[in-house]
């Protein structure tokens, strides 16, 4: 079965009826040059597919699950069991939830967002040093998702760095590497605890999911996003509808809002709650759970007056791991997905356009 939200590749926009953006070193530089009153260049008009205009529902926002992370490690068996149950329900129904009492300090979250922002504030020539079009590169700076492969671009600059097993954060601005290292270390610990709770919620041994992903060489990916003010935010997106190619993404931002998750046929606006971490379930968890967990479809909307910075810390399997549904979950049921080497999956997904759940859909076994 294809994913619930069927997405086609955005149609090519006719030329030359509209203005196209001139080459600029970054969206940040481009936004500053054209100002807020300008018209959006047509090659950034990503809402040309009518399905992207699906209704936005505000009432569902209040139902987004909030998990008290500290209860997952409670020594009281009843409290622990209830937390595991709530976690499993959030992963099944939403594929998205917030965690609170996660042990990451407010100061650390504030500092890592500030350091990330400061990276984007470096002069363009200094950032260009990290621009690299290869998805295989452990460190790359750029705009949109994949400028070479897309017909329509997204209003976003990014820095993508592998942070585990190798740690590739740039050594500028001063202090960036240190604060990012601390954040990444804690993020990996939180993720491992979530894997334990999720495994238990599926009736498996606590280490089942971490085992399926490879314990020591598991992948961690630091995706820093900068979304400058956009002159016509109602026409463009910061990121198109997609699911993350990894397993668990821990997402924080500078309090502006803009993320929407797809639920029950509607887009739901996620309101940032101070101190919480947003958690996205990605393709690899949908795959190993044979579809029991939902890799959440999400997109990023824009505004025309303030810069949003977000940090998506994504966690996935080792690149050399062959990932497939866990046999104990499939048992006598129908096998929903073929397996695949994760390194290959990652490079394929990063080297093409970002379109919905199209990469995972290639592994679905049709009935
Ligand atoms: O900026 C956001 O809120 C979401 C970022 C995201 O989805 C991603 O980087 O994969
Ligand atoms: Fe994402």
Coordinates of C-alpha atoms and ligand atoms in Angstrom, one line a residue:
X1 CA 0.0 0.0 0.0
X2 CA 1.3 3.5 -0.8
X3 CA 1.5 6.0 2.0
X4 CA -1.7 7.8 3.0
X5 CA -0.5 11.0 1.5
X6 CA 0.1 10.4 -2.2
X7 CA 2.5 13.0 -3.5
X8 CA 3.6 13.6 -7.1
X9 CA 6.8 15.3 -8.1
X10 CA 6.0 19.0 -8.3
X11 CA 5.3 20.1 -11.9
X12 CA 8.0 22.0 -13.7
X13 CA 7.2 25.7 -13.6
X14 CA 6.9 27.3 -17.0
X15 CA 9.6 29.7 -18.0
X16 CA 10.1 32.6 -18.6
X17 CA 6.7 34.0 -17.5
X18 CA 8.0 34.6 -14.0
X19 CA 11.1 35.9 -12.3
X20 CA 13.5 33.3 -11.2
X21 CA 15.9 33.9 -8.3
X22 CA 19.3 34.9 -9.4
X23 CA 22.1 32.8 -8.0
X24 CA 22.8 34.0 -4.5
X25 CA 25.3 32.4 -2.0
X26 CA 22.5 31.6 0.4
X27 CA 18.8 32.1 1.0
X28 CA 19.8 34.3 3.9
X29 CA 21.8 36.6 1.6
X30 CA 19.1 36.5 -1.1
X31 CA 16.3 37.3 1.4
X32 CA 18.4 40.3 2.8
X33 CA 19.0 41.5 -0.7
X34 CA 15.4 41.5 -2.0
X35 CA 13.7 42.6 1.3
X36 CA 10.3 41.7 2.6
X37 CA 8.2 43.6 0.0
X38 CA 9.5 41.7 -3.0
X39 CA 7.6 39.1 -5.0
X40 CA 8.6 35.5 -4.5
X41 CA 10.6 34.2 -7.4
X42 CA 8.5 31.6 -9.1
X43 CA 11.1 28.8 -8.7
X44 CA 10.4 29.0 -5.0
X45 CA 6.7 28.6 -5.3
X46 CA 6.4 25.2 -3.9
X47 CA 2.6 25.2 -3.2
X48 CA 1.7 24.6 -6.8
X49 CA 0.4 21.1 -6.1
X50 CA -3.2 21.5 -4.8
X51 CA -2.7 18.7 -2.3
X52 CA -0.1 20.8 -0.6
X53 CA -2.9 23.2 0.3
X54 CA -4.6 20.6 2.4
X55 CA -6.5 22.0 5.2
X56 CA -4.7 23.1 8.3
X57 CA -6.4 22.0 11.5
X58 CA -5.9 23.8 14.7
X59 CA -8.0 21.7 17.0
X60 CA -5.8 18.6 16.6
X61 CA -2.8 20.5 17.9
X62 CA -4.0 20.1 21.5
X63 CA -3.9 16.3 21.0
X64 CA -0.2 16.1 20.1
X65 CA 1.2 13.5 22.7
X66 CA 3.5 14.8 25.4
X67 CA 5.7 12.1 27.0
X68 CA 7.3 12.6 30.4
X69 CA 10.7 11.1 29.6
X70 CA 11.7 10.7 33.3
X71 CA 8.9 8.2 33.8
X72 CA 10.4 5.8 31.2
X73 CA 13.3 5.2 33.6
X74 CA 11.1 5.0 36.7
X75 CA 11.9 2.1 39.1
X76 CA 8.2 1.7 39.9
X77 CA 7.0 -1.0 37.5
X78 CA 3.6 0.5 37.1
X79 CA 4.8 4.0 36.3
X80 CA 7.3 2.6 33.9
X81 CA 4.7 0.3 32.2
X82 CA 2.3 3.3 31.7
X83 CA 5.1 5.5 30.2
X84 CA 6.0 2.6 27.8
X85 CA 2.4 2.2 26.8
X86 CA 1.9 6.0 26.2
X87 CA 5.1 6.0 24.1
X88 CA 4.0 3.1 22.0
X89 CA 0.6 4.8 21.4
X90 CA 2.2 8.1 20.4
X91 CA 4.5 6.2 17.9
X92 CA 1.6 4.2 16.4
X93 CA -1.0 7.0 16.2
X94 CA 1.1 10.1 15.5
X95 CA 4.7 9.1 14.8
X96 CA 5.3 12.5 16.5
X97 CA 5.4 13.6 20.1
X98 CA 7.0 16.0 22.6
X99 CA 9.2 15.0 25.4
X100 CA 9.5 16.8 28.7
X101 CA 11.8 16.1 31.7
X102 CA 14.3 14.7 29.3
X103 CA 17.4 15.8 31.2
X104 CA 18.7 18.2 28.5
X105 CA 19.2 21.5 30.3
X106 CA 17.5 24.7 29.0
X107 CA 20.9 26.4 28.9
X108 CA 22.4 23.6 26.7
X109 CA 19.5 23.8 24.3
X110 CA 19.7 27.6 24.2
X111 CA 23.5 27.5 23.7
X112 CA 23.4 25.0 20.9
X113 CA 20.7 26.9 19.0
X114 CA 22.7 30.1 19.4
X115 CA 26.0 28.5 18.2
X116 CA 24.1 27.1 15.3
X117 CA 22.7 30.5 14.5
X118 CA 26.2 32.0 14.7
X119 CA 27.4 29.5 12.1
X120 CA 24.9 30.9 9.7
X121 CA 26.0 34.5 10.6
X122 CA 29.5 33.8 9.4
X123 CA 30.5 35.6 6.2
X124 CA 29.3 33.8 3.0
X125 CA 32.9 33.1 1.9
X126 CA 33.6 31.3 5.1
X127 CA 30.4 29.2 4.9
X128 CA 31.1 28.4 1.2
X129 CA 34.2 26.5 2.3
X130 CA 31.8 23.8 3.5
X131 CA 29.5 23.7 0.4
X132 CA 29.6 20.3 -1.2
X133 CA 27.0 18.7 -3.4
X134 CA 27.8 15.1 -2.5
X135 CA 25.4 13.3 -0.2
X136 CA 28.4 11.2 0.8
X137 CA 30.1 14.2 2.4
X138 CA 30.1 14.1 6.2
X139 CA 29.9 17.9 6.3
X140 CA 28.0 20.1 3.9
X141 CA 26.5 23.6 3.8
X142 CA 23.8 24.6 1.2
X143 CA 20.3 25.7 0.4
X144 CA 16.9 24.1 -0.2
X145 CA 17.2 20.3 -0.2
X146 CA 18.9 19.3 -3.4
X147 CA 19.2 22.2 -5.8
X148 CA 20.5 20.0 -8.7
X149 CA 17.6 17.6 -8.6
X150 CA 14.7 20.0 -7.9
X151 CA 12.5 22.0 -10.2
X152 CA 11.2 24.0 -7.2
X153 CA 13.4 25.1 -4.3
X154 CA 12.8 25.6 -0.6
X155 CA 13.4 28.7 1.5
X156 CA 16.1 27.3 3.7
X157 CA 19.8 27.2 4.3
X158 CA 21.3 24.2 6.0
X159 CA 24.4 22.8 7.6
X160 CA 24.4 19.0 7.6
X161 CA 27.1 17.2 9.6
X162 CA 27.6 13.6 10.6
X163 CA 28.2 13.6 14.3
X164 CA 28.4 9.8 15.0
X165 CA 30.4 7.6 14.5
X166 CA 32.6 10.5 13.2
X167 CA 32.1 14.0 14.6
X168 CA 32.3 16.5 11.7
X169 CA 31.0 19.8 13.1
X170 CA 33.0 22.7 11.8
X171 CA 35.6 24.4 14.0
X172 CA 34.1 27.8 13.5
X173 CA 32.6 29.9 15.0
X174 CA 34.6 29.4 18.2
X175 CA 32.9 27.1 20.7
X176 CA 30.5 25.5 18.1
X177 CA 32.2 22.1 18.2
X178 CA 32.2 21.9 22.0
X179 CA 28.6 22.8 22.6
X180 CA 27.4 20.6 19.7
X181 CA 29.5 17.7 21.1
X182 CA 27.7 17.9 24.4
X183 CA 24.3 18.2 22.8
X184 CA 24.9 15.3 20.5
X185 CA 26.2 13.1 23.3
X186 CA 23.1 13.7 25.4
X187 CA 20.8 13.4 22.3
X188 CA 22.2 9.9 21.6
X189 CA 21.6 8.9 25.2
X190 CA 18.0 10.1 25.1
X191 CA 17.5 8.3 21.8
X192 CA 18.8 5.0 23.2
X193 CA 16.4 5.2 26.1
X194 CA 13.5 5.9 23.6
X195 CA 14.6 2.8 21.6
X196 CA 14.4 0.7 24.8
X197 CA 10.9 2.0 25.7
X198 CA 9.7 1.5 22.1
X199 CA 11.1 -2.1 22.0
X200 CA 9.2 -2.9 25.2
X201 CA 6.1 -1.3 23.9
X202 CA 6.2 -3.8 21.0
X203 CA 6.6 -6.7 23.4
X204 CA 10.3 -7.1 22.5
X205 CA 13.5 -7.3 24.6
X206 CA 14.6 -3.8 25.6
X207 CA 17.6 -3.8 23.3
X208 CA 15.8 -5.2 20.2
X209 CA 15.6 -1.9 18.2
X210 CA 19.1 -0.8 19.1
X211 CA 20.4 -4.3 18.0
X212 CA 18.5 -4.0 14.7
X213 CA 20.4 -0.7 14.1
X214 CA 23.9 -1.7 15.3
X215 CA 24.9 -0.5 18.7
X216 CA 28.2 1.2 18.5
X217 CA 28.5 2.5 14.9
X218 CA 24.9 3.9 14.7
X219 CA 24.5 7.0 12.7
X220 CA 23.8 10.5 14.1
X221 CA 23.2 13.4 11.8
X222 CA 23.2 17.1 12.8
X223 CA 20.8 19.0 10.5
X224 CA 20.8 22.8 11.2
X225 CA 18.2 24.8 9.4
X226 CA 17.9 28.5 8.9
X227 CA 14.6 29.8 7.4
X228 CA 14.9 33.6 6.7
X229 CA 11.8 35.8 6.5
X230 CA 10.1 35.1 3.2
X231 CA 8.4 37.8 1.2
X232 CA 5.4 35.6 0.3
X233 CA 5.3 32.9 2.9
X234 CA 1.9 31.6 1.8
X235 CA 3.4 30.5 -1.5
X236 CA 6.7 28.8 -0.4
X237 CA 7.9 26.2 2.1
X238 CA 11.0 25.8 4.2
X239 CA 10.9 22.1 3.6
X240 CA 8.4 20.1 1.6
X241 CA 6.2 17.2 3.0
X242 CA 8.6 14.4 3.9
X243 CA 9.5 11.8 6.4
X244 CA 13.0 11.6 7.8
X245 CA 15.2 8.8 6.4
X246 CA 16.5 8.0 9.9
X247 CA 14.7 6.5 12.9
X248 CA 14.3 9.2 15.6
X249 CA 14.8 12.9 15.1
X250 CA 15.1 15.2 18.1
X251 CA 14.0 18.6 17.0
X252 CA 14.5 22.0 18.8
X253 CA 14.1 25.5 17.5
X254 CA 14.3 29.2 18.5
X255 CA 10.6 29.4 19.5
X256 CA 9.1 30.7 16.3
X257 CA 7.0 27.8 15.1
X258 CA 6.5 26.7 11.5
X259 CA 6.6 22.9 11.7
X260 CA 3.4 21.1 10.6
X261 CA 2.7 17.3 11.0
X262 CA 0.2 15.4 8.9
X263 CA -2.4 13.6 10.9
X264 CA -5.9 12.3 10.0
X265 CA -5.8 14.0 6.6
X266 CA -4.9 17.4 7.9
X267 CA -1.8 19.5 8.5
X268 CA -1.4 20.2 12.2
X269 CA 0.6 23.2 13.4
X270 CA 3.1 22.3 16.1
X271 CA 3.4 25.0 18.8
X272 CA 6.9 25.0 20.4
X273 CA 6.6 24.4 24.2
X274 CA 9.6 25.9 25.9
X275 CA 12.0 23.3 27.3
X276 CA 10.4 20.4 25.4
X277 CA 12.0 18.4 22.5
X278 CA 10.0 17.4 19.5
X279 CA 10.4 13.8 18.4
X280 CA 9.8 12.6 14.8
X281 CA 9.6 8.9 14.0
X282 CA 11.4 8.3 10.7
X283 CA 11.5 5.7 8.0
X284 CA 13.8 3.2 9.7
X285 CA 11.4 2.7 12.6
X286 CA 8.5 2.3 10.3
X287 CA 10.6 -0.3 8.5
X288 CA 11.8 -2.4 11.5
X289 CA 8.4 -2.3 13.1
X290 CA 6.8 -3.6 9.8
X291 CA 4.7 -0.5 9.7
X292 CA 3.4 -0.6 13.3
X293 CA 5.0 2.7 13.9
X294 CA 4.3 5.6 11.6
X295 CA 7.1 7.6 10.1
X296 CA 5.5 11.0 10.3
X297 CA 5.0 13.2 7.3
X298 CA 5.9 16.8 8.1
X299 CA 6.7 20.1 6.4
X300 CA 8.0 23.5 7.3
X301 CA 6.0 26.7 6.7
X302 CA 7.5 30.2 6.7
X303 CA 6.8 33.7 7.9
X304 CA 7.7 37.1 6.6
X305 CA 9.2 38.9 9.6
X306 CA 11.5 36.7 11.6
X307 CA 14.3 34.2 11.1
X308 CA 13.6 30.7 12.3
X309 CA 16.5 28.4 13.3
X310 CA 15.9 24.7 14.0
X311 CA 18.2 21.8 14.8
X312 CA 17.1 18.3 13.8
X313 CA 19.4 15.7 15.4
X314 CA 18.6 12.6 13.5
X315 CA 19.5 9.0 14.6
X316 CA 19.6 6.0 12.5
X317 CA 21.2 2.6 11.9
X318 CA 24.9 1.9 11.1
X319 CA 25.6 2.6 7.5
X320 CA 26.7 -1.1 7.0
X321 CA 23.5 -2.5 8.6
X322 CA 21.0 -4.4 6.5
X323 CA 17.7 -3.1 8.0
X324 CA 14.4 -5.1 7.7
X325 CA 11.3 -5.8 9.7
X326 CA 12.1 -7.5 13.0
X327 CA 11.0 -11.2 12.5
X328 CA 9.3 -11.3 15.9
X329 CA 7.1 -8.4 14.9
X330 CA 6.1 -10.0 11.6
X331 CA 5.6 -13.5 13.0
X332 CA 2.6 -14.9 11.1
X333 CA 1.4 -11.5 9.8
X334 CA 2.1 -10.1 6.3
X335 CA 5.6 -8.8 5.6
X336 CA 5.1 -5.2 4.6
X337 CA 8.7 -4.1 3.6
X338 CA 11.7 -5.5 1.9
X339 CA 15.0 -4.8 3.7
X340 CA 17.9 -2.6 2.6
X341 CA 21.4 -1.6 3.5
X342 CA 21.0 1.7 5.4
X343 CA 24.0 3.4 4.0
X344 CA 22.6 2.9 0.5
X345 CA 19.1 4.1 1.7
X346 CA 20.6 7.3 3.1
X347 CA 22.7 8.2 0.0
X348 CA 19.7 7.5 -2.3
X349 CA 17.4 9.6 -0.2
X350 CA 19.8 12.5 0.0
X351 CA 20.8 12.5 -3.6
X352 CA 17.4 13.0 -5.1
X353 CA 14.4 15.3 -4.6
X354 CA 12.7 15.3 -1.2
X355 CA 9.2 14.0 -2.0
X356 CA 6.9 12.6 0.8
X357 CA 7.7 9.0 1.7
X358 CA 8.8 8.1 -1.8
X359 CA 12.1 6.5 -0.6
X360 CA 10.3 4.2 1.9
X361 CA 7.5 3.5 -0.6
X362 CA 10.1 1.7 -2.9
X363 CA 10.5 -0.9 -0.2
X364 CA 6.8 -1.6 0.4
X365 CA 5.6 -5.0 -0.6
X366 CA 2.3 -4.6 -2.5
X367 CA -0.4 -7.1 -1.7
Ligands
LIG1 O1 12.7 22.8 10.9 C1 11.8 22.0 11.2 O2 10.9 22.2 12.1 C2 11.9 20.6 10.7 C3 13.2 20.2 10.1 C4 13.1 18.9 9.4 O3 12.1 18.3 9.2 C5 14.3 18.3 8.9 O4 15.4 18.9 9.0 O5 14.2 17.1 8.5
LIG2 FE1 12.3 16.3 8.7

